[in-house]
Amino acid sequence: MAFSDRLVAAWYAPRLTPLTAALLPLSLLFRAIAAIRRWVYQAGIAQSASLAVPVVVVGSILAGGVGKTPLTRALAAALARAAWRPGIVSRGYGGSNVVPRVVTPGDDPAAVGDEPLLLAADAFPVWIGRDRVAAARALLAAHPECDVILADDGLQHYALRREFEIAVIDDARGFGNARMLPAGPLREPRSRLDRVDALVRLTTGEEALPAGDSGRETAMTYEPLPWRNLTQEDAIADAAAWRAGVLHAVAGIGNPARFFALVRRLGFNPVCHPFPDHYRYARADLVFPDATAILMTEKDAVKCAGFADTRCWYLPVRARIDPALVARVERTIRGRQAP
């Protein structure tokens, strides 16, 4: 097991492990640095930059995949249906993009990150950069028609002033051991959630979304869409053949178990192959001679498209969010636009 996998498993273990215990001194240091960064902006020593349009931040106090990007995609689509023209900024995995750059669907995921590629697939302007303020300004210069900026995974980027903050947590995993990085999964203390405008809980999909609740806490579920083949756009999945054959499922996301559980809920019994989040696949990772089909997430598909064969399929999912959340966001950003 890779060290990153061991570490994540230790974060969500029922009790402190020798590995996480050894990392506690570093967690205390991380907590202090995070507190100082927040205080510097709260005290006005450093100034958050304002943009010409309102900013909505989608993020989490938890490291790893908890549903931030699916929520950003769903919120952008909902705002577009309401006649807003959103643009999206992100850091890009690894933060190697010092100079802001646009993301297009044909870009190399190793260069721009897999989440920005997913965002760009929806035809909204997407720009990435280590400096989110510079990325947002570059986006607005290139797309002056945009009237709202969504900052994907931007909760801790205090240099960018925001009108509305949304934090996401995964109900299935919770807060793990509730320790700060690197001994636990927390980027900031749990008390940070008291100051966000909306708290969205990613549920298993079996709970109903609240209807018309104007409170700050709401739910989000994943709705699976039809399977898509990586090499043949018009191919139709043969579920009966899959159930009779051998299925292999791969997932290189923050919580692979969630994807595997979804595949099982759809009536399949896959051989599961979890990989670390942001894993860079190679052709050898998909060599399964006995496979009737190889199933993966959309996030994995953008990295496997170059060497996938006809047995490779991915499952797009759409985040279902509470309309009341969208209405609250709209009221806030409309107020920001008022003269």
PDB file of N, CA and C in Angstrom, residues 237-337:
ATOM      1  N   ALA A 237     -24.120   0.515 -23.269  1.00  0.00           N
ATOM      2  CA  ALA A 237     -23.688  -0.464 -22.269  1.00  0.00           C
ATOM      3  C   ALA A 237     -24.628  -1.667 -22.256  1.00  0.00           C
ATOM      4  N   ASP A 238     -24.048  -2.861 -22.198  1.00  0.00           N
ATOM      5  CA  ASP A 238     -24.816  -4.108 -22.133  1.00  0.00           C
ATOM      6  C   ASP A 238     -24.779  -4.604 -20.693  1.00  0.00           C
ATOM      7  N   ALA A 239     -25.715  -4.108 -19.881  1.00  0.00           N
ATOM      8  CA  ALA A 239     -25.702  -4.424 -18.458  1.00  0.00           C
ATOM      9  C   ALA A 239     -25.850  -5.917 -18.200  1.00  0.00           C
ATOM     10  N   ALA A 240     -26.647  -6.606 -19.009  1.00  0.00           N
ATOM     11  CA  ALA A 240     -26.841  -8.045 -18.805  1.00  0.00           C
ATOM     12  C   ALA A 240     -25.533  -8.797 -19.004  1.00  0.00           C
ATOM     13  N   ALA A 241     -24.776  -8.431 -20.048  1.00  0.00           N
ATOM     14  CA  ALA A 241     -23.484  -9.082 -20.288  1.00  0.00           C
ATOM     15  C   ALA A 241     -22.503  -8.766 -19.169  1.00  0.00           C
ATOM     16  N   TRP A 242     -22.559  -7.555 -18.656  1.00  0.00           N
ATOM     17  CA  TRP A 242     -21.664  -7.189 -17.555  1.00  0.00           C
ATOM     18  C   TRP A 242     -21.953  -8.035 -16.316  1.00  0.00           C
ATOM     19  N   ARG A 243     -23.231  -8.221 -16.019  1.00  0.00           N
ATOM     20  CA  ARG A 243     -23.582  -8.993 -14.824  1.00  0.00           C
ATOM     21  C   ARG A 243     -23.200 -10.459 -14.985  1.00  0.00           C
ATOM     22  N   ALA A 244     -23.210 -10.953 -16.218  1.00  0.00           N
ATOM     23  CA  ALA A 244     -22.853 -12.353 -16.456  1.00  0.00           C
ATOM     24  C   ALA A 244     -21.347 -12.551 -16.559  1.00  0.00           C
ATOM     25  N   GLY A 245     -20.603 -11.482 -16.798  1.00  0.00           N
ATOM     26  CA  GLY A 245     -19.162 -11.588 -17.000  1.00  0.00           C
ATOM     27  C   GLY A 245     -18.366 -11.137 -15.793  1.00  0.00           C
ATOM     28  N   VAL A 246     -17.128 -10.717 -16.064  1.00  0.00           N
ATOM     29  CA  VAL A 246     -16.219 -10.254 -15.012  1.00  0.00           C
ATOM     30  C   VAL A 246     -16.018  -8.751 -15.167  1.00  0.00           C
ATOM     31  N   LEU A 247     -16.389  -8.007 -14.135  1.00  0.00           N
ATOM     32  CA  LEU A 247     -16.244  -6.552 -14.145  1.00  0.00           C
ATOM     33  C   LEU A 247     -15.068  -6.145 -13.277  1.00  0.00           C
ATOM     34  N   HIS A 248     -14.265  -5.223 -13.783  1.00  0.00           N
ATOM     35  CA  HIS A 248     -13.213  -4.608 -12.979  1.00  0.00           C
ATOM     36  C   HIS A 248     -13.551  -3.127 -12.846  1.00  0.00           C
ATOM     37  N   ALA A 249     -13.459  -2.600 -11.643  1.00  0.00           N
ATOM     38  CA  ALA A 249     -13.727  -1.187 -11.393  1.00  0.00           C
ATOM     39  C   ALA A 249     -12.475  -0.537 -10.832  1.00  0.00           C
ATOM     40  N   VAL A 250     -12.065   0.584 -11.412  1.00  0.00           N
ATOM     41  CA  VAL A 250     -10.902   1.330 -10.927  1.00  0.00           C
ATOM     42  C   VAL A 250     -11.371   2.718 -10.502  1.00  0.00           C
ATOM     43  N   ALA A 251     -10.724   3.249  -9.473  1.00  0.00           N
ATOM     44  CA  ALA A 251     -11.081   4.588  -8.994  1.00  0.00           C
ATOM     45  C   ALA A 251      -9.870   5.226  -8.340  1.00  0.00           C
ATOM     46  N   GLY A 252      -9.437   6.352  -8.898  1.00  0.00           N
ATOM     47  CA  GLY A 252      -8.358   7.136  -8.310  1.00  0.00           C
ATOM     48  C   GLY A 252      -8.908   8.465  -7.845  1.00  0.00           C
ATOM     49  N   ILE A 253      -9.771   8.416  -6.834  1.00  0.00           N
ATOM     50  CA  ILE A 253     -10.448   9.606  -6.312  1.00  0.00           C
ATOM     51  C   ILE A 253     -10.242   9.656  -4.801  1.00  0.00           C
ATOM     52  N   GLY A 254     -10.768  10.702  -4.171  1.00  0.00           N
ATOM     53  CA  GLY A 254     -10.548  10.862  -2.743  1.00  0.00           C
ATOM     54  C   GLY A 254     -11.132   9.742  -1.911  1.00  0.00           C
ATOM     55  N   ASN A 255     -12.267   9.188  -2.337  1.00  0.00           N
ATOM     56  CA  ASN A 255     -12.915   8.106  -1.603  1.00  0.00           C
ATOM     57  C   ASN A 255     -13.373   7.035  -2.594  1.00  0.00           C
ATOM     58  N   PRO A 256     -12.455   6.156  -3.029  1.00  0.00           N
ATOM     59  CA  PRO A 256     -12.826   5.134  -4.017  1.00  0.00           C
ATOM     60  C   PRO A 256     -13.987   4.257  -3.569  1.00  0.00           C
ATOM     61  N   ALA A 257     -14.108   4.028  -2.264  1.00  0.00           N
ATOM     62  CA  ALA A 257     -15.169   3.153  -1.767  1.00  0.00           C
ATOM     63  C   ALA A 257     -16.547   3.686  -2.139  1.00  0.00           C
ATOM     64  N   ARG A 258     -16.692   5.001  -2.231  1.00  0.00           N
ATOM     65  CA  ARG A 258     -17.991   5.571  -2.604  1.00  0.00           C
ATOM     66  C   ARG A 258     -18.365   5.156  -4.031  1.00  0.00           C
ATOM     67  N   PHE A 259     -17.407   5.200  -4.955  1.00  0.00           N
ATOM     68  CA  PHE A 259     -17.689   4.797  -6.338  1.00  0.00           C
ATOM     69  C   PHE A 259     -18.007   3.311  -6.401  1.00  0.00           C
ATOM     70  N   PHE A 260     -17.230   2.492  -5.701  1.00  0.00           N
ATOM     71  CA  PHE A 260     -17.475   1.050  -5.738  1.00  0.00           C
ATOM     72  C   PHE A 260     -18.857   0.725  -5.162  1.00  0.00           C
ATOM     73  N   ALA A 261     -19.254   1.434  -4.104  1.00  0.00           N
ATOM     74  CA  ALA A 261     -20.576   1.210  -3.523  1.00  0.00           C
ATOM     75  C   ALA A 261     -21.675   1.603  -4.504  1.00  0.00           C
ATOM     76  N   LEU A 262     -21.458   2.681  -5.256  1.00  0.00           N
ATOM     77  CA  LEU A 262     -22.440   3.101  -6.255  1.00  0.00           C
ATOM     78  C   LEU A 262     -22.580   2.053  -7.348  1.00  0.00           C
ATOM     79  N   VAL A 263     -21.460   1.492  -7.804  1.00  0.00           N
ATOM     80  CA  VAL A 263     -21.507   0.447  -8.830  1.00  0.00           C
ATOM     81  C   VAL A 263     -22.294  -0.756  -8.313  1.00  0.00           C
ATOM     82  N   ARG A 264     -22.088  -1.102  -7.053  1.00  0.00           N
ATOM     83  CA  ARG A 264     -22.841  -2.235  -6.478  1.00  0.00           C
ATOM     84  C   ARG A 264     -24.324  -1.906  -6.379  1.00  0.00           C
ATOM     85  N   ARG A 265     -24.658  -0.662  -6.013  1.00  0.00           N
ATOM     86  CA  ARG A 265     -26.076  -0.288  -5.927  1.00  0.00           C
ATOM     87  C   ARG A 265     -26.752  -0.356  -7.288  1.00  0.00           C
ATOM     88  N   LEU A 266     -25.969  -0.221  -8.355  1.00  0.00           N
ATOM     89  CA  LEU A 266     -26.523  -0.327  -9.705  1.00  0.00           C
ATOM     90  C   LEU A 266     -26.685  -1.779 -10.149  1.00  0.00           C
ATOM     91  N   GLY A 267     -26.352  -2.713  -9.263  1.00  0.00           N
ATOM     92  CA  GLY A 267     -26.598  -4.124  -9.538  1.00  0.00           C
ATOM     93  C   GLY A 267     -25.414  -4.917 -10.040  1.00  0.00           C
ATOM     94  N   PHE A 268     -24.205  -4.365  -9.943  1.00  0.00           N
ATOM     95  CA  PHE A 268     -23.008  -5.052 -10.430  1.00  0.00           C
ATOM     96  C   PHE A 268     -22.155  -5.540  -9.261  1.00  0.00           C
ATOM     97  N   ASN A 269     -21.293  -6.503  -9.559  1.00  0.00           N
ATOM     98  CA  ASN A 269     -20.405  -7.070  -8.538  1.00  0.00           C
ATOM     99  C   ASN A 269     -18.967  -6.987  -9.047  1.00  0.00           C
ATOM    100  N   PRO A 270     -18.345  -5.822  -8.943  1.00  0.00           N
ATOM    101  CA  PRO A 270     -17.039  -5.622  -9.579  1.00  0.00           C
ATOM    102  C   PRO A 270     -15.870  -6.123  -8.743  1.00  0.00           C
ATOM    103  N   VAL A 271     -14.764  -6.409  -9.431  1.00  0.00           N
ATOM    104  CA  VAL A 271     -13.467  -6.573  -8.779  1.00  0.00           C
ATOM    105  C   VAL A 271     -12.891  -5.160  -8.654  1.00  0.00           C
ATOM    106  N   CYS A 272     -12.645  -4.715  -7.433  1.00  0.00           N
ATOM    107  CA  CYS A 272     -12.329  -3.308  -7.192  1.00  0.00           C
ATOM    108  C   CYS A 272     -10.825  -3.060  -7.110  1.00  0.00           C
ATOM    109  N   HIS A 273     -10.396  -1.971  -7.736  1.00  0.00           N
ATOM    110  CA  HIS A 273      -8.986  -1.585  -7.740  1.00  0.00           C
ATOM    111  C   HIS A 273      -8.884  -0.111  -7.335  1.00  0.00           C
ATOM    112  N   PRO A 274      -8.711   0.176  -6.041  1.00  0.00           N
ATOM    113  CA  PRO A 274      -8.569   1.575  -5.626  1.00  0.00           C
ATOM    114  C   PRO A 274      -7.168   2.106  -5.909  1.00  0.00           C
ATOM    115  N   PHE A 275      -7.101   3.354  -6.332  1.00  0.00           N
ATOM    116  CA  PHE A 275      -5.831   4.049  -6.555  1.00  0.00           C
ATOM    117  C   PHE A 275      -5.846   5.357  -5.765  1.00  0.00           C
ATOM    118  N   PRO A 276      -4.681   5.943  -5.507  1.00  0.00           N
ATOM    119  CA  PRO A 276      -4.649   7.225  -4.792  1.00  0.00           C
ATOM    120  C   PRO A 276      -5.344   8.330  -5.586  1.00  0.00           C
ATOM    121  N   ASP A 277      -5.829   9.331  -4.863  1.00  0.00           N
ATOM    122  CA  ASP A 277      -6.427  10.491  -5.515  1.00  0.00           C
ATOM    123  C   ASP A 277      -5.404  11.153  -6.435  1.00  0.00           C
ATOM    124  N   HIS A 278      -5.859  11.594  -7.601  1.00  0.00           N
ATOM    125  CA  HIS A 278      -5.014  12.243  -8.615  1.00  0.00           C
ATOM    126  C   HIS A 278      -3.971  11.285  -9.208  1.00  0.00           C
ATOM    127  N   TYR A 279      -4.233  10.002  -9.132  1.00  0.00           N
ATOM    128  CA  TYR A 279      -3.280   9.013  -9.650  1.00  0.00           C
ATOM    129  C   TYR A 279      -3.100   9.188 -11.156  1.00  0.00           C
ATOM    130  N   ARG A 280      -1.850   9.086 -11.599  1.00  0.00           N
ATOM    131  CA  ARG A 280      -1.546   9.184 -13.035  1.00  0.00           C
ATOM    132  C   ARG A 280      -1.483   7.771 -13.607  1.00  0.00           C
ATOM    133  N   TYR A 281      -2.520   7.395 -14.309  1.00  0.00           N
ATOM    134  CA  TYR A 281      -2.638   6.038 -14.830  1.00  0.00           C
ATOM    135  C   TYR A 281      -1.650   5.783 -15.963  1.00  0.00           C
ATOM    136  N   ALA A 282      -1.271   4.518 -16.070  1.00  0.00           N
ATOM    137  CA  ALA A 282      -0.499   4.027 -17.211  1.00  0.00           C
ATOM    138  C   ALA A 282      -1.275   2.877 -17.841  1.00  0.00           C
ATOM    139  N   ARG A 283      -0.929   2.537 -19.053  1.00  0.00           N
ATOM    140  CA  ARG A 283      -1.627   1.465 -19.761  1.00  0.00           C
ATOM    141  C   ARG A 283      -1.658   0.168 -18.944  1.00  0.00           C
ATOM    142  N   ALA A 284      -0.562  -0.112 -18.246  1.00  0.00           N
ATOM    143  CA  ALA A 284      -0.472  -1.360 -17.481  1.00  0.00           C
ATOM    144  C   ALA A 284      -1.506  -1.436 -16.363  1.00  0.00           C
ATOM    145  N   ASP A 285      -2.002  -0.291 -15.901  1.00  0.00           N
ATOM    146  CA  ASP A 285      -2.983  -0.291 -14.815  1.00  0.00           C
ATOM    147  C   ASP A 285      -4.333  -0.840 -15.254  1.00  0.00           C
ATOM    148  N   LEU A 286      -4.569  -0.895 -16.557  1.00  0.00           N
ATOM    149  CA  LEU A 286      -5.859  -1.363 -17.067  1.00  0.00           C
ATOM    150  C   LEU A 286      -5.750  -2.711 -17.771  1.00  0.00           C
ATOM    151  N   VAL A 287      -4.685  -3.451 -17.512  1.00  0.00           N
ATOM    152  CA  VAL A 287      -4.519  -4.770 -18.124  1.00  0.00           C
ATOM    153  C   VAL A 287      -5.249  -5.799 -17.264  1.00  0.00           C
ATOM    154  N   PHE A 288      -6.458  -6.147 -17.679  1.00  0.00           N
ATOM    155  CA  PHE A 288      -7.278  -7.161 -17.014  1.00  0.00           C
ATOM    156  C   PHE A 288      -7.765  -8.128 -18.091  1.00  0.00           C
ATOM    157  N   PRO A 289      -7.011  -9.193 -18.397  1.00  0.00           N
ATOM    158  CA  PRO A 289      -7.360 -10.084 -19.512  1.00  0.00           C
ATOM    159  C   PRO A 289      -8.742 -10.708 -19.394  1.00  0.00           C
ATOM    160  N   ASP A 290      -9.232 -10.904 -18.163  1.00  0.00           N
ATOM    161  CA  ASP A 290     -10.525 -11.575 -17.993  1.00  0.00           C
ATOM    162  C   ASP A 290     -11.703 -10.607 -17.980  1.00  0.00           C
ATOM    163  N   ALA A 291     -11.455  -9.317 -18.177  1.00  0.00           N
ATOM    164  CA  ALA A 291     -12.504  -8.318 -17.993  1.00  0.00           C
ATOM    165  C   ALA A 291     -13.508  -8.308 -19.139  1.00  0.00           C
ATOM    166  N   THR A 292     -14.786  -8.406 -18.789  1.00  0.00           N
ATOM    167  CA  THR A 292     -15.852  -8.131 -19.743  1.00  0.00           C
ATOM    168  C   THR A 292     -15.963  -6.625 -19.960  1.00  0.00           C
ATOM    169  N   ALA A 293     -15.789  -5.875 -18.877  1.00  0.00           N
ATOM    170  CA  ALA A 293     -15.799  -4.412 -18.942  1.00  0.00           C
ATOM    171  C   ALA A 293     -14.949  -3.870 -17.805  1.00  0.00           C
ATOM    172  N   ILE A 294     -14.408  -2.682 -18.022  1.00  0.00           N
ATOM    173  CA  ILE A 294     -13.613  -1.982 -17.010  1.00  0.00           C
ATOM    174  C   ILE A 294     -14.324  -0.667 -16.724  1.00  0.00           C
ATOM    175  N   LEU A 295     -14.752  -0.494 -15.487  1.00  0.00           N
ATOM    176  CA  LEU A 295     -15.564   0.651 -15.111  1.00  0.00           C
ATOM    177  C   LEU A 295     -14.724   1.646 -14.318  1.00  0.00           C
ATOM    178  N   MET A 296     -14.985   2.938 -14.527  1.00  0.00           N
ATOM    179  CA  MET A 296     -14.228   3.971 -13.818  1.00  0.00           C
ATOM    180  C   MET A 296     -15.069   5.229 -13.682  1.00  0.00           C
ATOM    181  N   THR A 297     -14.546   6.184 -12.929  1.00  0.00           N
ATOM    182  CA  THR A 297     -15.220   7.467 -12.778  1.00  0.00           C
ATOM    183  C   THR A 297     -14.888   8.375 -13.959  1.00  0.00           C
ATOM    184  N   GLU A 298     -15.643   9.446 -14.098  1.00  0.00           N
ATOM    185  CA  GLU A 298     -15.355  10.426 -15.151  1.00  0.00           C
ATOM    186  C   GLU A 298     -14.001  11.078 -14.913  1.00  0.00           C
ATOM    187  N   LYS A 299     -13.653  11.278 -13.658  1.00  0.00           N
ATOM    188  CA  LYS A 299     -12.354  11.868 -13.326  1.00  0.00           C
ATOM    189  C   LYS A 299     -11.211  10.961 -13.767  1.00  0.00           C
ATOM    190  N   ASP A 300     -11.379   9.645 -13.623  1.00  0.00           N
ATOM    191  CA  ASP A 300     -10.364   8.707 -14.107  1.00  0.00           C
ATOM    192  C   ASP A 300     -10.329   8.680 -15.629  1.00  0.00           C
ATOM    193  N   ALA A 301     -11.493   8.821 -16.247  1.00  0.00           N
ATOM    194  CA  ALA A 301     -11.584   8.686 -17.706  1.00  0.00           C
ATOM    195  C   ALA A 301     -10.751   9.733 -18.434  1.00  0.00           C
ATOM    196  N   VAL A 302     -10.677  10.958 -17.898  1.00  0.00           N
ATOM    197  CA  VAL A 302      -9.915  11.996 -18.604  1.00  0.00           C
ATOM    198  C   VAL A 302      -8.428  11.659 -18.639  1.00  0.00           C
ATOM    199  N   LYS A 303      -7.987  10.778 -17.718  1.00  0.00           N
ATOM    200  CA  LYS A 303      -6.565  10.408 -17.681  1.00  0.00           C
ATOM    201  C   LYS A 303      -6.285   9.095 -18.396  1.00  0.00           C
ATOM    202  N   CYS A 304      -7.329   8.336 -18.703  1.00  0.00           N
ATOM    203  CA  CYS A 304      -7.146   7.028 -19.341  1.00  0.00           C
ATOM    204  C   CYS A 304      -7.549   7.019 -20.812  1.00  0.00           C
ATOM    205  N   ALA A 305      -8.085   8.120 -21.303  1.00  0.00           N
ATOM    206  CA  ALA A 305      -8.631   8.134 -22.665  1.00  0.00           C
ATOM    207  C   ALA A 305      -7.588   7.807 -23.721  1.00  0.00           C
ATOM    208  N   GLY A 306      -6.333   8.143 -23.474  1.00  0.00           N
ATOM    209  CA  GLY A 306      -5.302   7.951 -24.484  1.00  0.00           C
ATOM    210  C   GLY A 306      -4.901   6.513 -24.718  1.00  0.00           C
ATOM    211  N   PHE A 307      -5.201   5.619 -23.782  1.00  0.00           N
ATOM    212  CA  PHE A 307      -4.794   4.216 -23.956  1.00  0.00           C
ATOM    213  C   PHE A 307      -5.914   3.234 -23.607  1.00  0.00           C
ATOM    214  N   ALA A 308      -7.135   3.725 -23.451  1.00  0.00           N
ATOM    215  CA  ALA A 308      -8.254   2.839 -23.132  1.00  0.00           C
ATOM    216  C   ALA A 308      -8.640   2.005 -24.345  1.00  0.00           C
ATOM    217  N   ASP A 309      -9.233   0.825 -24.088  1.00  0.00           N
ATOM    218  CA  ASP A 309      -9.771   0.019 -25.184  1.00  0.00           C
ATOM    219  C   ASP A 309     -11.289   0.012 -25.096  1.00  0.00           C
ATOM    220  N   THR A 310     -11.928  -0.752 -25.960  1.00  0.00           N
ATOM    221  CA  THR A 310     -13.389  -0.700 -26.074  1.00  0.00           C
ATOM    222  C   THR A 310     -14.101  -1.250 -24.845  1.00  0.00           C
ATOM    223  N   ARG A 311     -13.387  -1.924 -23.958  1.00  0.00           N
ATOM    224  CA  ARG A 311     -14.021  -2.448 -22.741  1.00  0.00           C
ATOM    225  C   ARG A 311     -14.120  -1.398 -21.641  1.00  0.00           C
ATOM    226  N   CYS A 312     -13.536  -0.229 -21.849  1.00  0.00           N
ATOM    227  CA  CYS A 312     -13.459   0.788 -20.800  1.00  0.00           C
ATOM    228  C   CYS A 312     -14.672   1.726 -20.845  1.00  0.00           C
ATOM    229  N   TRP A 313     -15.334   1.840 -19.717  1.00  0.00           N
ATOM    230  CA  TRP A 313     -16.520   2.681 -19.591  1.00  0.00           C
ATOM    231  C   TRP A 313     -16.386   3.565 -18.358  1.00  0.00           C
ATOM    232  N   TYR A 314     -17.005   4.740 -18.418  1.00  0.00           N
ATOM    233  CA  TYR A 314     -17.022   5.581 -17.223  1.00  0.00           C
ATOM    234  C   TYR A 314     -18.452   5.987 -16.894  1.00  0.00           C
ATOM    235  N   LEU A 315     -18.653   6.311 -15.626  1.00  0.00           N
ATOM    236  CA  LEU A 315     -19.987   6.648 -15.130  1.00  0.00           C
ATOM    237  C   LEU A 315     -20.035   8.131 -14.763  1.00  0.00           C
ATOM    238  N   PRO A 316     -20.622   8.962 -15.613  1.00  0.00           N
ATOM    239  CA  PRO A 316     -20.799  10.360 -15.214  1.00  0.00           C
ATOM    240  C   PRO A 316     -21.819  10.441 -14.076  1.00  0.00           C
ATOM    241  N   VAL A 317     -21.603  11.336 -13.161  1.00  0.00           N
ATOM    242  CA  VAL A 317     -22.590  11.592 -12.114  1.00  0.00           C
ATOM    243  C   VAL A 317     -22.890  13.083 -12.092  1.00  0.00           C
ATOM    244  N   ARG A 318     -24.119  13.392 -11.766  1.00  0.00           N
ATOM    245  CA  ARG A 318     -24.537  14.786 -11.654  1.00  0.00           C
ATOM    246  C   ARG A 318     -24.917  15.045 -10.206  1.00  0.00           C
ATOM    247  N   ALA A 319     -24.387  16.104  -9.633  1.00  0.00           N
ATOM    248  CA  ALA A 319     -24.740  16.464  -8.262  1.00  0.00           C
ATOM    249  C   ALA A 319     -26.124  17.105  -8.250  1.00  0.00           C
ATOM    250  N   ARG A 320     -26.986  16.595  -7.398  1.00  0.00           N
ATOM    251  CA  ARG A 320     -28.305  17.196  -7.189  1.00  0.00           C
ATOM    252  C   ARG A 320     -28.227  18.064  -5.942  1.00  0.00           C
ATOM    253  N   ILE A 321     -28.451  19.353  -6.130  1.00  0.00           N
ATOM    254  CA  ILE A 321     -28.340  20.286  -5.015  1.00  0.00           C
ATOM    255  C   ILE A 321     -29.693  20.912  -4.726  1.00  0.00           C
ATOM    256  N   ASP A 322     -29.843  21.397  -3.525  1.00  0.00           N
ATOM    257  CA  ASP A 322     -31.096  21.979  -3.067  1.00  0.00           C
ATOM    258  C   ASP A 322     -31.366  23.295  -3.807  1.00  0.00           C
ATOM    259  N   PRO A 323     -32.523  23.451  -4.455  1.00  0.00           N
ATOM    260  CA  PRO A 323     -32.836  24.725  -5.114  1.00  0.00           C
ATOM    261  C   PRO A 323     -32.790  25.917  -4.163  1.00  0.00           C
ATOM    262  N   ALA A 324     -33.058  25.668  -2.874  1.00  0.00           N
ATOM    263  CA  ALA A 324     -32.999  26.768  -1.908  1.00  0.00           C
ATOM    264  C   ALA A 324     -31.582  27.303  -1.764  1.00  0.00           C
ATOM    265  N   LEU A 325     -30.587  26.432  -1.926  1.00  0.00           N
ATOM    266  CA  LEU A 325     -29.197  26.892  -1.879  1.00  0.00           C
ATOM    267  C   LEU A 325     -28.912  27.816  -3.057  1.00  0.00           C
ATOM    268  N   VAL A 326     -29.352  27.420  -4.235  1.00  0.00           N
ATOM    269  CA  VAL A 326     -29.146  28.256  -5.424  1.00  0.00           C
ATOM    270  C   VAL A 326     -29.839  29.600  -5.240  1.00  0.00           C
ATOM    271  N   ALA A 327     -31.045  29.581  -4.676  1.00  0.00           N
ATOM    272  CA  ALA A 327     -31.784  30.829  -4.461  1.00  0.00           C
ATOM    273  C   ALA A 327     -31.038  31.739  -3.490  1.00  0.00           C
ATOM    274  N   ARG A 328     -30.453  31.172  -2.436  1.00  0.00           N
ATOM    275  CA  ARG A 328     -29.690  31.984  -1.480  1.00  0.00           C
ATOM    276  C   ARG A 328     -28.463  32.593  -2.147  1.00  0.00           C
ATOM    277  N   VAL A 329     -27.780  31.796  -2.958  1.00  0.00           N
ATOM    278  CA  VAL A 329     -26.612  32.318  -3.672  1.00  0.00           C
ATOM    279  C   VAL A 329     -27.040  33.461  -4.592  1.00  0.00           C
ATOM    280  N   GLU A 330     -28.127  33.255  -5.322  1.00  0.00           N
ATOM    281  CA  GLU A 330     -28.600  34.298  -6.246  1.00  0.00           C
ATOM    282  C   GLU A 330     -28.941  35.591  -5.518  1.00  0.00           C
ATOM    283  N   ARG A 331     -29.629  35.482  -4.387  1.00  0.00           N
ATOM    284  CA  ARG A 331     -29.983  36.692  -3.638  1.00  0.00           C
ATOM    285  C   ARG A 331     -28.733  37.455  -3.218  1.00  0.00           C
ATOM    286  N   THR A 332     -27.722  36.717  -2.796  1.00  0.00           N
ATOM    287  CA  THR A 332     -26.499  37.362  -2.325  1.00  0.00           C
ATOM    288  C   THR A 332     -25.752  38.046  -3.459  1.00  0.00           C
ATOM    289  N   ILE A 333     -25.560  37.342  -4.560  1.00  0.00           N
ATOM    290  CA  ILE A 333     -24.770  37.936  -5.641  1.00  0.00           C
ATOM    291  C   ILE A 333     -25.555  39.027  -6.363  1.00  0.00           C
ATOM    292  N   ARG A 334     -26.878  38.929  -6.351  1.00  0.00           N
ATOM    293  CA  ARG A 334     -27.682  40.007  -6.938  1.00  0.00           C
ATOM    294  C   ARG A 334     -27.551  41.273  -6.096  1.00  0.00           C
ATOM    295  N   GLY A 335     -27.490  41.099  -4.779  1.00  0.00           N
ATOM    296  CA  GLY A 335     -27.291  42.240  -3.896  1.00  0.00           C
ATOM    297  C   GLY A 335     -25.942  42.890  -4.096  1.00  0.00           C
ATOM    298  N   ARG A 336     -24.932  42.076  -4.392  1.00  0.00           N
ATOM    299  CA  ARG A 336     -23.581  42.605  -4.653  1.00  0.00           C
ATOM    300  C   ARG A 336     -23.564  43.440  -5.926  1.00  0.00           C
ATOM    301  N   GLN A 337     -24.445  43.085  -6.878  1.00  0.00           N
ATOM    302  CA  GLN A 337     -24.488  43.814  -8.145  1.00  0.00           C
ATOM    303  C   GLN A 337     -25.283  45.115  -8.049  1.00  0.00           C
TER     304      GLN A 337
END
